Each structure stands twice: as C-alpha cells, then as structure tokens.
Tab-separated table of C-alpha atoms in Angstrom:
chain	number	residue	atom	x	y	z
A	8	MET	CA	-53.576	75.217	181.646
A	9	ILE	CA	-55.501	72.100	180.742
A	10	VAL	CA	-57.875	70.994	183.438
A	11	VAL	CA	-58.955	67.382	183.766
A	12	VAL	CA	-62.117	67.464	185.825
A	13	ASP	CA	-62.152	65.042	188.728
A	14	TYR	CA	-65.661	64.409	189.987
A	15	ASN	CA	-65.124	60.878	191.318
A	16	ALA	CA	-66.200	59.207	188.095
A	17	GLY	CA	-63.709	56.456	187.550
A	18	ASN	CA	-60.019	56.176	186.928
A	19	LEU	CA	-58.278	59.314	185.648
A	20	ARG	CA	-54.776	57.972	185.298
A	21	SER	CA	-54.902	56.985	181.628
A	22	ILE	CA	-56.474	60.202	180.420
A	23	VAL	CA	-54.081	62.304	182.489
A	24	LYS	CA	-51.056	60.384	181.183
A	25	ALA	CA	-52.304	60.693	177.622
A	26	VAL	CA	-52.887	64.464	177.911
A	27	GLU	CA	-49.481	64.927	179.553
A	28	ILE	CA	-47.715	63.530	176.510
A	29	TYR	CA	-48.851	66.568	174.498
A	30	SER	CA	-49.370	69.266	177.111
A	31	GLY	CA	-46.309	68.591	179.242
A	32	ARG	CA	-46.656	67.734	182.896
A	33	GLU	CA	-46.544	71.367	184.011
A	34	ASN	CA	-49.563	72.341	181.932
A	35	ILE	CA	-52.095	69.939	183.316
A	36	LYS	CA	-54.181	70.184	186.437
A	37	ILE	CA	-56.485	67.540	187.867
A	38	SER	CA	-59.129	69.357	189.790
A	39	LYS	CA	-62.505	69.272	191.441
A	40	ASP	CA	-62.326	72.921	192.448
A	41	PRO	CA	-64.784	75.030	190.407
A	42	GLU	CA	-62.469	78.087	190.534
A	43	GLU	CA	-59.612	76.086	189.059
A	44	VAL	CA	-61.865	74.587	186.410
A	45	LEU	CA	-62.973	78.112	185.468
A	46	SER	CA	-59.363	79.172	185.009
A	47	GLY	CA	-58.600	76.349	182.542
A	48	ASP	CA	-57.835	77.168	178.882
A	49	LYS	CA	-59.114	73.739	177.950
A	50	ILE	CA	-61.258	71.286	179.805
A	51	VAL	CA	-61.174	67.519	179.574
A	52	PHE	CA	-64.215	65.925	181.129
A	53	PRO	CA	-63.765	62.152	181.361
A	54	GLY	CA	-65.872	59.628	183.139
A	55	VAL	CA	-67.153	56.153	183.524
A	56	GLY	CA	-69.819	55.200	185.987
A	57	ASN	CA	-73.332	56.247	186.696
A	58	PHE	CA	-75.025	59.347	185.216
A	59	LYS	CA	-77.154	60.093	188.241
A	60	SER	CA	-74.390	59.921	190.845
A	61	ALA	CA	-72.110	61.922	188.542
A	62	ILE	CA	-74.608	64.757	188.149
A	63	LEU	CA	-75.198	64.775	191.905
A	64	ASN	CA	-71.455	65.141	192.478
A	65	LEU	CA	-71.266	67.974	189.943
A	66	SER	CA	-74.101	69.859	191.565
A	67	LYS	CA	-72.569	69.996	195.043
A	68	LYS	CA	-71.540	73.495	196.086
A	69	TYR	CA	-67.829	73.935	196.572
A	70	GLY	CA	-67.387	77.399	198.025
A	71	LYS	CA	-69.702	79.737	196.112
A	72	MET	CA	-70.001	77.604	193.025
A	73	SER	CA	-70.645	74.043	191.986
A	74	LEU	CA	-68.617	72.254	189.327
A	75	ARG	CA	-71.745	72.331	187.246
A	76	ASP	CA	-71.785	76.159	187.346
A	77	ALA	CA	-68.086	76.312	186.477
A	78	LEU	CA	-68.402	73.945	183.527
A	79	LEU	CA	-71.377	75.819	182.098
A	80	GLU	CA	-69.569	79.136	182.521
A	81	SER	CA	-66.425	77.857	180.763
A	82	ILE	CA	-68.448	76.438	177.898
A	83	LYS	CA	-70.241	79.780	177.554
A	84	ASN	CA	-66.830	81.488	177.448
A	85	LYS	CA	-65.881	79.287	174.448
A	86	VAL	CA	-63.237	77.309	176.291
A	87	PRO	CA	-62.539	74.123	174.270
A	88	PHE	CA	-64.245	71.273	176.066
A	89	LEU	CA	-63.871	67.525	175.552
A	90	GLY	CA	-66.375	65.169	177.177
A	91	ILE	CA	-65.491	61.482	177.061
A	92	CYS	CA	-68.047	58.686	177.465
A	93	LEU	CA	-70.052	59.623	180.582
A	94	GLY	CA	-68.504	63.087	180.237
A	95	MET	CA	-70.238	63.342	176.855
A	96	HIS	CA	-73.509	61.984	178.207
A	97	LEU	CA	-73.567	64.635	180.920
A	98	LEU	CA	-73.661	67.360	178.265
A	99	MET	CA	-77.151	66.271	177.263
A	100	GLU	CA	-80.438	67.429	178.794
A	101	SER	CA	-81.382	64.134	180.429
A	102	SER	CA	-80.612	60.429	180.702
A	103	GLU	CA	-82.610	57.257	181.196
A	104	GLU	CA	-79.839	56.085	183.488
A	105	GLY	CA	-80.835	56.400	187.130
A	106	GLY	CA	-84.466	57.286	186.399
A	107	ASP	CA	-84.463	60.196	183.969
A	108	SER	CA	-81.833	62.407	185.562
A	109	LYS	CA	-81.228	65.941	184.315
A	110	GLY	CA	-77.895	66.681	182.646
A	111	LEU	CA	-76.000	69.909	181.931
A	112	GLY	CA	-78.256	70.628	178.960
A	113	VAL	CA	-75.470	72.015	176.751
A	114	VAL	CA	-76.650	69.848	173.861
A	115	LYS	CA	-80.345	69.269	173.219
A	116	GLY	CA	-81.428	65.644	173.440
A	117	ASN	CA	-81.147	62.722	175.828
A	118	VAL	CA	-79.179	59.607	176.688
A	119	VAL	CA	-80.767	56.202	176.138
A	120	LYS	CA	-79.869	52.580	176.782
A	121	PHE	CA	-79.061	50.316	173.825
A	122	ARG	CA	-82.174	48.542	172.668
A	123	GLY	CA	-82.585	45.166	170.993
A	124	VAL	CA	-78.938	44.133	171.181
A	125	LYS	CA	-77.771	40.764	172.495
A	126	LYS	CA	-75.022	42.003	174.739
A	127	ILE	CA	-74.627	45.068	176.900
A	128	PRO	CA	-72.191	46.768	177.383
A	129	HIS	CA	-71.092	47.473	173.842
A	130	MET	CA	-67.483	46.594	174.606
A	131	GLY	CA	-64.495	46.561	172.293
A	132	TRP	CA	-63.093	48.148	169.147
A	133	ASN	CA	-65.563	49.514	166.638
A	134	SER	CA	-65.119	51.770	163.633
A	135	VAL	CA	-66.174	55.392	163.487
A	136	GLU	CA	-67.741	56.828	160.362
A	137	LEU	CA	-67.232	60.562	160.087
A	138	LEU	CA	-70.166	62.493	158.689
A	139	LYS	CA	-68.340	65.807	158.565
A	140	ASP	CA	-64.938	67.348	159.145
A	141	THR	CA	-63.891	68.076	162.670
A	142	PRO	CA	-60.556	69.352	164.031
A	143	LEU	CA	-60.669	66.428	166.471
A	144	PHE	CA	-60.056	63.961	163.626
A	145	GLU	CA	-57.485	66.061	161.772
A	146	GLY	CA	-55.017	63.699	160.083
A	147	ILE	CA	-57.096	60.629	160.941
A	148	GLY	CA	-58.795	58.703	158.177
A	149	ASN	CA	-62.415	57.651	158.079
A	150	ASN	CA	-63.591	54.329	159.574
A	151	GLN	CA	-60.807	53.937	162.095
A	152	TYR	CA	-61.186	51.591	165.066
A	153	LEU	CA	-61.597	53.042	168.539
A	154	TYR	CA	-62.298	51.477	171.919
A	155	PHE	CA	-65.839	51.601	173.319
A	156	VAL	CA	-67.331	50.451	176.582
A	157	HIS	CA	-70.834	51.686	177.367
A	158	SER	CA	-74.445	50.669	177.829
A	159	TYR	CA	-76.015	54.038	176.992
A	160	HIS	CA	-75.595	56.400	174.039
A	161	VAL	CA	-76.552	59.988	173.249
A	162	ASN	CA	-79.495	60.961	171.092
A	163	PRO	CA	-79.078	64.625	170.090
A	164	LEU	CA	-82.192	66.368	168.775
A	165	ASP	CA	-80.191	68.496	166.399
A	166	GLU	CA	-78.566	66.260	163.770
A	167	ASP	CA	-76.084	68.996	162.973
A	168	VAL	CA	-74.087	68.273	166.113
A	169	VAL	CA	-73.465	64.645	165.095
A	170	VAL	CA	-69.989	64.435	163.595
A	171	GLY	CA	-69.396	60.690	163.720
A	172	ILE	CA	-71.443	57.541	164.066
A	173	SER	CA	-70.783	53.940	164.882
A	174	GLU	CA	-72.928	50.826	164.663
A	175	TYR	CA	-73.983	48.343	167.314
A	176	GLY	CA	-77.311	46.782	166.453
A	177	TYR	CA	-78.068	50.119	164.814
A	178	LYS	CA	-76.253	53.334	164.045
A	179	PHE	CA	-75.698	55.665	166.983
A	180	PRO	CA	-73.861	58.998	167.388
A	181	CYS	CA	-70.365	58.578	168.800
A	182	VAL	CA	-68.735	61.948	168.095
A	183	ILE	CA	-70.522	65.232	168.633
A	184	GLN	CA	-69.431	68.807	168.294
A	185	LYS	CA	-71.235	72.014	169.085
A	186	GLU	CA	-68.908	74.948	168.540
A	187	ASN	CA	-66.203	74.632	171.218
A	188	VAL	CA	-67.772	71.571	172.817
A	189	TYR	CA	-66.688	68.094	171.721
A	190	GLY	CA	-67.890	64.726	172.891
A	191	THR	CA	-66.673	61.209	172.155
A	192	GLN	CA	-68.408	57.994	173.132
A	193	PHE	CA	-65.235	55.949	172.703
A	194	HIS	CA	-62.231	56.312	174.993
A	195	PRO	CA	-59.392	58.038	173.109
A	196	GLU	CA	-57.099	57.350	176.069
A	197	LYS	CA	-57.683	53.610	175.540
A	198	SER	CA	-57.625	53.565	171.744
A	199	GLY	CA	-53.930	53.221	171.031
A	200	LYS	CA	-52.191	55.528	168.557
A	201	ILE	CA	-55.333	56.865	166.920
A	202	GLY	CA	-56.825	57.698	170.270
A	203	LEU	CA	-53.669	59.565	171.254
A	204	LYS	CA	-53.823	61.516	167.987
A	205	ILE	CA	-57.340	62.644	168.883
A	206	ILE	CA	-56.085	63.855	172.254
A	207	GLU	CA	-53.200	65.633	170.545
A	208	ASN	CA	-55.657	67.303	168.172
A	209	PHE	CA	-57.709	68.536	171.090
A	210	ILE	CA	-54.638	69.873	172.905
A	211	GLU	CA	-53.529	71.656	169.709
A	212	LEU	CA	-56.876	73.417	169.252
A	213	ILE	CA	-56.546	77.183	169.325
B	16	LYS	CA	-68.732	47.880	160.105
B	17	ILE	CA	-69.420	45.985	163.279
B	18	LEU	CA	-67.904	45.439	166.655
B	19	THR	CA	-64.693	43.480	166.139
B	20	LYS	CA	-63.614	40.321	167.924
B	21	ARG	CA	-60.816	40.930	170.409
B	22	ILE	CA	-57.438	39.224	170.668
B	23	ILE	CA	-56.096	39.448	174.210
B	24	PRO	CA	-52.623	38.359	175.325
B	25	CYS	CA	-52.483	37.081	178.902
B	26	LEU	CA	-49.380	37.698	180.981
B	27	ASP	CA	-48.849	35.638	184.119
B	28	ILE	CA	-47.151	37.866	186.657
B	29	LYS	CA	-45.245	36.860	189.752
B	30	GLU	CA	-43.748	39.543	191.970
B	31	GLY	CA	-43.810	42.017	189.135
B	32	ARG	CA	-42.250	39.777	186.483
B	33	VAL	CA	-43.683	37.781	183.604
B	34	VAL	CA	-43.378	34.107	184.409
B	35	LYS	CA	-43.726	31.265	181.901
B	36	GLY	CA	-41.097	31.664	179.261
B	37	THR	CA	-41.227	34.152	176.455
B	38	LYS	CA	-39.212	34.104	173.275
B	39	PHE	CA	-38.966	37.754	172.505
B	40	VAL	CA	-35.360	37.884	171.361
B	41	HIS	CA	-35.513	41.568	170.563
B	42	LEU	CA	-36.573	42.476	174.078
B	43	LYS	CA	-33.923	43.691	176.453
B	44	ASP	CA	-35.642	41.851	179.228
B	45	ALA	CA	-38.332	39.326	178.379
B	46	GLY	CA	-39.504	39.196	181.961
B	47	ASP	CA	-40.557	42.830	182.070
B	48	PRO	CA	-44.353	43.058	181.747
B	49	VAL	CA	-44.277	46.715	180.660
B	50	GLU	CA	-41.907	46.002	177.800
B	51	LEU	CA	-43.869	42.973	176.684
B	52	SER	CA	-47.116	44.949	176.892
B	53	LYS	CA	-45.663	47.593	174.611
B	54	VAL	CA	-44.706	44.981	172.039
B	55	TYR	CA	-48.185	43.452	172.050
B	56	ASP	CA	-49.774	46.894	171.801
B	57	GLU	CA	-47.541	47.643	168.825
B	58	GLU	CA	-48.558	44.362	167.173
B	59	GLY	CA	-52.257	45.137	167.522
B	60	ALA	CA	-53.388	43.544	170.786
B	61	ASP	CA	-56.910	44.753	171.590
B	62	GLU	CA	-56.498	44.554	175.351
B	63	LEU	CA	-54.109	43.095	177.886
B	64	VAL	CA	-54.693	40.823	180.847
B	65	PHE	CA	-52.303	40.582	183.790
B	66	LEU	CA	-52.886	37.572	185.979
B	67	ASP	CA	-51.029	37.955	189.241
B	68	ILE	CA	-49.887	34.721	190.846
B	69	THR	CA	-47.838	36.318	193.598
B	70	ALA	CA	-48.417	34.177	196.640
B	71	SER	CA	-47.611	36.518	199.475
B	72	TYR	CA	-49.907	39.349	200.330
B	73	GLU	CA	-47.017	41.628	201.387
B	74	LYS	CA	-45.634	41.583	197.877
B	75	ARG	CA	-48.888	42.763	196.282
B	76	ARG	CA	-47.637	46.343	196.332
B	77	ILE	CA	-45.310	45.314	193.498
B	78	LEU	CA	-48.364	44.639	191.357
B	79	ILE	CA	-49.743	48.113	191.993
B	80	ASP	CA	-46.440	49.684	190.883
B	81	LEU	CA	-46.449	47.530	187.793
B	82	VAL	CA	-50.011	48.520	186.868
B	83	GLU	CA	-49.076	52.183	187.336
B	84	LYS	CA	-46.050	51.866	185.065
B	85	THR	CA	-47.992	50.019	182.407
B	86	ALA	CA	-50.866	52.490	182.394
B	87	GLU	CA	-48.383	55.311	181.819
B	88	GLN	CA	-47.043	53.753	178.671
B	89	VAL	CA	-49.665	51.522	177.124
B	90	PHE	CA	-52.911	53.112	175.969
B	91	ILE	CA	-55.145	50.092	175.494
B	92	PRO	CA	-57.453	48.523	178.088
B	93	LEU	CA	-55.798	46.575	180.883
B	94	THR	CA	-57.493	43.926	183.018
B	95	VAL	CA	-55.795	42.839	186.210
B	96	GLY	CA	-56.724	39.783	188.250
B	97	GLY	CA	-55.431	37.287	190.760
B	98	GLY	CA	-56.082	37.311	194.481
B	99	VAL	CA	-58.718	40.065	194.369
B	100	ARG	CA	-60.868	39.707	197.465
B	101	THR	CA	-62.426	42.999	198.437
B	102	VAL	CA	-63.864	46.236	197.110
B	103	GLU	CA	-60.685	47.848	198.432
B	104	ASP	CA	-58.611	45.582	196.144
B	105	PHE	CA	-60.737	46.791	193.233
B	106	ARG	CA	-60.204	50.404	194.233
B	107	ARG	CA	-56.421	50.070	194.517
B	108	LEU	CA	-56.039	48.425	191.128
B	109	LEU	CA	-58.398	50.819	189.342
B	110	ARG	CA	-56.638	53.805	190.910
B	111	ALA	CA	-53.306	52.451	189.758
B	112	GLY	CA	-54.621	52.482	186.184
B	113	ALA	CA	-56.314	49.130	185.585
B	114	ASP	CA	-59.454	49.495	183.480
B	115	LYS	CA	-61.025	46.262	184.644
B	116	VAL	CA	-60.473	43.978	187.577
B	117	SER	CA	-61.116	40.292	187.389
B	118	VAL	CA	-62.326	38.308	190.363
B	119	ASN	CA	-62.704	34.557	190.643
B	120	THR	CA	-62.674	32.619	193.943
B	121	ALA	CA	-63.828	35.575	196.038
B	122	ALA	CA	-66.849	36.040	193.751
B	123	VAL	CA	-67.949	32.451	194.343
B	124	LYS	CA	-67.476	32.761	198.089
B	125	THR	CA	-69.100	36.185	198.392
B	126	PRO	CA	-71.212	36.952	195.301
B	127	GLU	CA	-72.223	40.324	196.820
B	128	LEU	CA	-68.719	41.507	195.967
B	129	ILE	CA	-69.772	41.576	192.299
B	130	LYS	CA	-72.834	43.643	193.074
B	131	GLU	CA	-71.000	46.010	195.351
B	132	ALA	CA	-68.072	46.556	192.984
B	133	SER	CA	-70.315	47.123	189.980
B	134	GLU	CA	-72.432	49.631	191.870
B	135	ILE	CA	-69.405	51.577	193.035
B	136	PHE	CA	-67.136	51.394	189.993
B	137	GLY	CA	-69.545	50.473	187.192
B	138	SER	CA	-70.207	47.105	185.550
B	139	GLN	CA	-67.688	47.808	182.798
B	140	CYS	CA	-64.764	47.247	185.133
B	141	VAL	CA	-65.992	44.087	186.821
B	142	VAL	CA	-64.805	40.928	185.082
B	143	VAL	CA	-65.780	37.628	186.624
B	144	ALA	CA	-63.341	34.833	185.833
B	145	ILE	CA	-64.989	31.413	185.717
B	146	ASP	CA	-62.864	28.259	185.646
B	147	ALA	CA	-64.987	25.363	184.432
B	148	LYS	CA	-64.420	21.644	184.112
B	149	ARG	CA	-66.442	19.055	182.217
B	150	ARG	CA	-68.395	16.595	184.328
B	151	TYR	CA	-69.405	13.617	182.223
B	152	VAL	CA	-72.662	11.865	182.986
B	153	GLU	CA	-74.289	8.814	181.435
B	154	GLY	CA	-77.498	6.821	181.543
B	155	GLU	CA	-79.826	7.929	184.312
B	156	GLU	CA	-77.335	10.510	185.530
B	157	VAL	CA	-78.192	12.674	182.526
B	158	ASP	CA	-81.785	13.274	183.590
B	159	ALA	CA	-80.786	13.475	187.234
B	160	ALA	CA	-78.281	16.225	186.447
B	161	ARG	CA	-80.881	18.094	184.376
B	162	GLU	CA	-83.378	17.841	187.206
B	163	ARG	CA	-80.816	19.474	189.455
B	164	GLY	CA	-80.755	22.412	187.083
B	165	ARG	CA	-77.478	21.547	185.409
B	166	ASN	CA	-76.975	22.496	181.791
B	167	VAL	CA	-76.168	19.174	180.201
B	168	VAL	CA	-74.906	19.137	176.621
B	169	LYS	CA	-73.973	16.397	174.222
B	170	VAL	CA	-70.297	16.486	173.307
B	171	ASP	CA	-69.325	14.020	170.596
B	172	SER	CA	-71.230	10.967	171.804
B	173	ARG	CA	-71.128	11.745	175.524
B	174	TYR	CA	-73.030	14.026	177.858
B	175	CYS	CA	-71.524	16.536	180.236
B	176	TRP	CA	-72.194	19.609	182.301
B	177	PHE	CA	-69.637	22.152	183.431
B	178	GLU	CA	-68.600	22.599	187.049
B	179	VAL	CA	-67.150	25.798	188.524
B	180	TYR	CA	-63.729	25.338	190.121
B	181	ILE	CA	-62.029	27.752	192.492
B	182	TYR	CA	-58.588	28.199	194.082
B	183	GLY	CA	-56.810	28.157	190.745
B	184	GLY	CA	-58.669	25.085	189.501
B	185	ARG	CA	-57.919	23.012	192.572
B	186	LYS	CA	-61.331	22.822	194.184
B	187	GLY	CA	-64.699	21.889	192.676
B	188	THR	CA	-67.787	23.698	193.910
B	189	GLY	CA	-70.648	21.632	192.505
B	190	ILE	CA	-71.957	24.842	190.898
B	191	ASP	CA	-73.099	24.729	187.266
B	192	ALA	CA	-70.899	27.144	185.315
B	193	ILE	CA	-73.703	28.372	183.054
B	194	GLU	CA	-75.992	29.080	186.006
B	195	TRP	CA	-73.122	30.870	187.699
B	196	GLY	CA	-72.580	32.903	184.510
B	197	ARG	CA	-76.230	33.995	184.532
B	198	LYS	CA	-75.970	34.860	188.201
B	199	VAL	CA	-72.876	37.054	187.823
B	200	TRP	CA	-74.517	38.823	184.886
B	201	GLU	CA	-77.535	39.571	187.096
B	202	LEU	CA	-75.273	40.750	189.889
B	203	GLY	CA	-73.723	43.338	187.595
B	204	ALA	CA	-70.597	41.785	186.086
B	205	GLY	CA	-69.644	43.460	182.812
B	206	GLU	CA	-67.796	40.559	181.265
B	207	ILE	CA	-66.967	36.884	181.807
B	208	LEU	CA	-63.480	35.463	181.426
B	209	LEU	CA	-64.206	31.787	180.836
B	210	THR	CA	-61.391	29.260	181.185
B	211	SER	CA	-61.770	25.581	180.372
B	212	ILE	CA	-59.689	23.612	182.854
B	213	ASP	CA	-59.832	20.575	180.531
B	214	ALA	CA	-58.429	22.516	177.598
B	215	ASP	CA	-55.975	24.758	179.447
B	216	GLY	CA	-52.377	23.984	178.565
B	217	THR	CA	-53.252	21.281	176.024
B	218	LYS	CA	-52.947	23.466	172.894
B	219	LYS	CA	-55.744	21.306	171.449
B	220	GLY	CA	-58.252	24.097	171.081
B	221	TYR	CA	-60.720	26.048	173.188
B	222	ASP	CA	-63.714	24.240	174.643
B	223	ILE	CA	-66.185	25.295	171.952
B	224	GLN	CA	-69.272	23.762	173.605
B	225	LEU	CA	-68.593	25.451	176.929
B	226	THR	CA	-67.893	28.814	175.318
B	227	ARG	CA	-70.946	28.716	173.103
B	228	LEU	CA	-73.270	27.616	175.884
B	229	MET	CA	-72.041	30.463	178.091
B	230	SER	CA	-72.114	33.075	175.357
B	231	GLU	CA	-75.685	32.217	174.389
B	232	ASN	CA	-76.892	32.297	177.978
B	233	VAL	CA	-75.580	35.626	179.197
B	234	GLY	CA	-76.117	39.193	178.028
B	235	ILE	CA	-72.518	40.295	178.571
B	236	PRO	CA	-69.355	39.628	176.545
B	237	VAL	CA	-67.501	36.338	177.023
B	238	ILE	CA	-63.725	35.987	176.726
B	239	ALA	CA	-62.729	32.421	175.862
B	240	SER	CA	-59.589	31.059	177.469
B	241	GLY	CA	-57.609	27.841	177.605
B	242	GLY	CA	-56.347	25.539	174.885
B	243	CYS	CA	-55.237	27.873	172.123
B	244	GLY	CA	-52.611	26.206	169.931
B	245	THR	CA	-53.347	27.066	166.303
B	246	LEU	CA	-54.916	29.770	164.154
B	247	GLU	CA	-57.794	27.420	163.406
B	248	HIS	CA	-58.582	27.204	167.130
B	249	ILE	CA	-59.043	30.960	167.321
B	250	TYR	CA	-61.269	30.936	164.267
B	251	GLU	CA	-63.385	28.129	165.754
B	252	VAL	CA	-63.929	29.814	169.096
B	253	PHE	CA	-65.277	32.923	167.371
B	254	GLU	CA	-67.246	31.190	164.609
B	255	TYR	CA	-68.676	28.240	166.568
B	256	GLY	CA	-68.018	29.189	170.176
B	257	LYS	CA	-69.615	32.653	169.732
B	258	ALA	CA	-66.891	34.188	171.884
B	259	ASP	CA	-66.539	37.964	171.949
B	260	ALA	CA	-62.825	37.807	172.665
B	261	ALA	CA	-60.086	35.181	172.810
B	262	LEU	CA	-57.378	35.052	175.447
B	263	MET	CA	-54.046	33.463	174.596
B	264	ALA	CA	-50.606	33.097	176.108
B	265	SER	CA	-48.002	30.635	174.867
B	266	ILE	CA	-48.921	30.889	171.170
B	267	LEU	CA	-47.853	34.542	171.442
B	268	HIS	CA	-45.108	34.312	174.042
B	269	TYR	CA	-43.262	31.630	172.051
B	270	ARG	CA	-43.626	33.618	168.837
B	271	GLU	CA	-45.494	30.858	167.069
B	272	TYR	CA	-47.665	33.585	165.593
B	273	SER	CA	-47.709	37.328	165.929
B	274	ILE	CA	-50.955	39.112	166.690
B	275	ARG	CA	-50.847	40.577	163.205
B	276	GLU	CA	-50.621	37.101	161.640
B	277	ILE	CA	-53.520	35.908	163.761
B	278	LYS	CA	-55.645	38.874	162.744
B	279	GLU	CA	-54.820	38.594	159.051
B	280	TYR	CA	-55.791	34.940	159.150
B	281	LEU	CA	-59.084	35.702	160.901
B	282	LEU	CA	-59.905	38.513	158.524
B	283	ASN	CA	-59.345	36.203	155.548
B	284	ARG	CA	-61.796	33.774	157.077
B	285	GLY	CA	-64.443	36.433	157.568
B	286	ILE	CA	-64.024	37.167	161.281
B	287	PRO	CA	-64.146	40.928	161.939
B	288	VAL	CA	-60.985	42.103	163.693
B	289	ARG	CA	-59.175	45.401	164.039
B	290	LEU	CA	-56.075	45.519	161.890
C-alpha cells in the first residue's frame, strides 16, 4: 500500500492521480492517521505551504502517536519515502521559514530562503543536473526540465546526499537521497511526462 | 541552464465549454477544455489558464467538475480564474485540482483577500490579474500625474500612465497599475497576470512598456497578456518587456502557430524555453 500523507499542506489531487496511474487505485491510501502511515510500504510526502504550520500539524498527537513519530519510524524501517517540495524541506533539521522552526531532522542541514535573486518564488520550468545516479531518475536523461515553485531551498550539510542541482541565481540542491529517503524540490506531479516517469520510478522501487 | 520563459495558453470557459472558436480539426470536440488541454500539454505548454466567464453563480459547479477532470489527466500547472470572490472560492478550486487561483475585481475591492488567501494556501497559488489601460497625459498633466504618485512613462512621443480596470475591463478605478502591482506583491500575491486592455484583441503585440514597468517594479513573476499576434511579439515581450511568461489565445486556438513552433523560434533568438 502506498500512503500519500495528508497533513493539510495544499492540494493532493494531482499527486494522488499521478501515483494512481502506476499503483492502481486500490493500492493507494490518502491518510493522516499515523497507524495507517506506519503500515504503508511506500510513503509519498507532498506539500506546499508553510514549514512552521506543517510541522505543527505533524506533531499533533493522533491517538498514541503523532504523524511525526510515524514518519520517523517508517523511515527507520527503510520504507521508501518521497518528500516533495515542502515535504522535502520537512526532512531537514530546521528552516528559516516561520522563525527557525525545527524539522524532522532526517537529513542534516537547514532550509533557507533564496538570497540575492530578483524574483521570489522561483517559479517555472528549470533543468536538473544530476551529480550521481539515482533510481528516481532511471531512464531519464540529464538536464531535463521540471516544474518548480518555491521560495526556500534545502542546504544539506553532507554533500553526499545531494543527487541533483538546479540554478536560480546560484546553484542549489533540488534532488536529495539518503538511503531509502528521497526528496525533490520540483513537483513531479506537475512536470508532465518526465515528472510522471519519476513517480513511476519511485513506485517501482523494491 | 536557467529558469525558462513560460508559454501559457489561455482558454476562455463558459459553462464548462471553451468559447471563442478553435481550429483543432483533429479534435473530436473542439469545445472540450480537457481535450484541448491535453493537446497543448502534448505540444509543450508550460502551464494552462482557464478563465471562467460563466455569468450565473448556480452554474459555477460545472467549473469545479471541469477542473477536477482536467487535473486527473493533465500533469502541468493549472491556473483558474474568473468570478473568484472569497477565500472559500479559492479553497473549492484548489481542492478540485487547480494549482493557482487568479483574482481580479475582488482583489481591488477587498485587498485583504490576497493577504488572507496567501496566508492560508501559500503565495504560490495566489495570482492577481491586473487589467490596465493607458491614460495619456500632456503638458502640465504630466507633472500633475507624477505628483499624484502615478508612474508616467514616455511611449513614442507621448506620455502615459496605466490605470487599473475592473469588471472585465468595463470600469476604471483611478488606481495606478504599477502601484497596485507593488501592493499585491506586498500583500502576498505570488504572481501577476497583467493584461493590456489597449492591446487585447488587436494582435498588434503586447504592451511592452506596461509589461516592463511592472516586471521591474515587483519581486514576483509577471505573465504578459493581450495583443499576441506574431512570433516576433512573443520575442519582444520577453526580451524588452522582461516578462516571465506570455499568455496567448487565438494565435494557438486558430493554429497559426503551434507551441512547438513558437518555442523553436524563441530558442533560435536566444530566449530560454523548455523544448
């Protein structure tokens, strides 16, 4: 069962529809219940919106557990995990957004606002340069265009986790991977055929 | 390797159907927005805009169904606008699968709507549509307009400022469009959809001065709209108008050029686009 985590961070319809194409409708569950999230074989963690309010939502107890506990437990159990945009940001230790809020701390480093650029958000199609192989980009060439919309980006401490970069004013990490945990800054569910291929690749992960 | 300029087809929708003619002979039904959206996606459209011109409020449910159907089949960003008045309107459209919602008249009448919507849903999904019209001034009027805080520019040999119009371009507000652009940026808008009323429908080119002035005065992307008739016009609005994206309708609907042709042309002239 693939679980798409619903924590009130934006519209889930596109990501759910995109996942459904590859998983089949019967194999997908949209959930905010920590128990259900824990039972997922794969977790998709989307999100647009505000870091601080998102982390507050995740930390609320729901029965015995919070979503935060369930996500951390699943990641520890090596369940494949895909964080998209804000979902990727939340993996980090902290963010400037909303006054230095604490994140899940799965990946060391923080989230910062774009500096010295004329226009924020960074909005539109930009190319992704892959620095290393990743199953997420299997069958996808280098420097493909994907759709971005964000004002903040991740800054991992450990360069090894950075799989792909993009450039807006300067180069910034836009694909990260740490073992079973993947993060993309762009929205695969909004990036046409190539975006769908990335989702397919994630669904096909063993 | 930089952020590309966006080409955005605009579909006028009335009661769930594309209005204004389209010449897509290979479509089963040229009035079906979902089918047309798929074709544009296939051709390389970077986003889609649906502008709803349904008059009656009772029939708005049709729009929601349409957005749902489109979002199931087309995986590029979709902006929906027309008649959006409240935060609840935003919520309904975003839930149905719109990525951004554009607001025009209601934003002028109640600017707090911009702030509220951006705080709840995030700036990235709040597009403020600004319809602007040239107001020519001469002689002493030039300084008088400047003293009133209006952004006066020289166009050819005349001077003008740009006035915000509402109610589908029918009513002037006396508001300077550039000042209004700065204000909506401050209030949390994520993007401006800027239409020149003078240029709209003429096919004589975008209003380059208006677009450039707006783009250089706000810290959010600007989509230029109104007047597109040739490939050169699109080049000009990016190169001289400093637009981040260009909206177009008839040039695409009447098959004068395909999106691919437009993008190949732009690429040859050094404008970064996604092909």
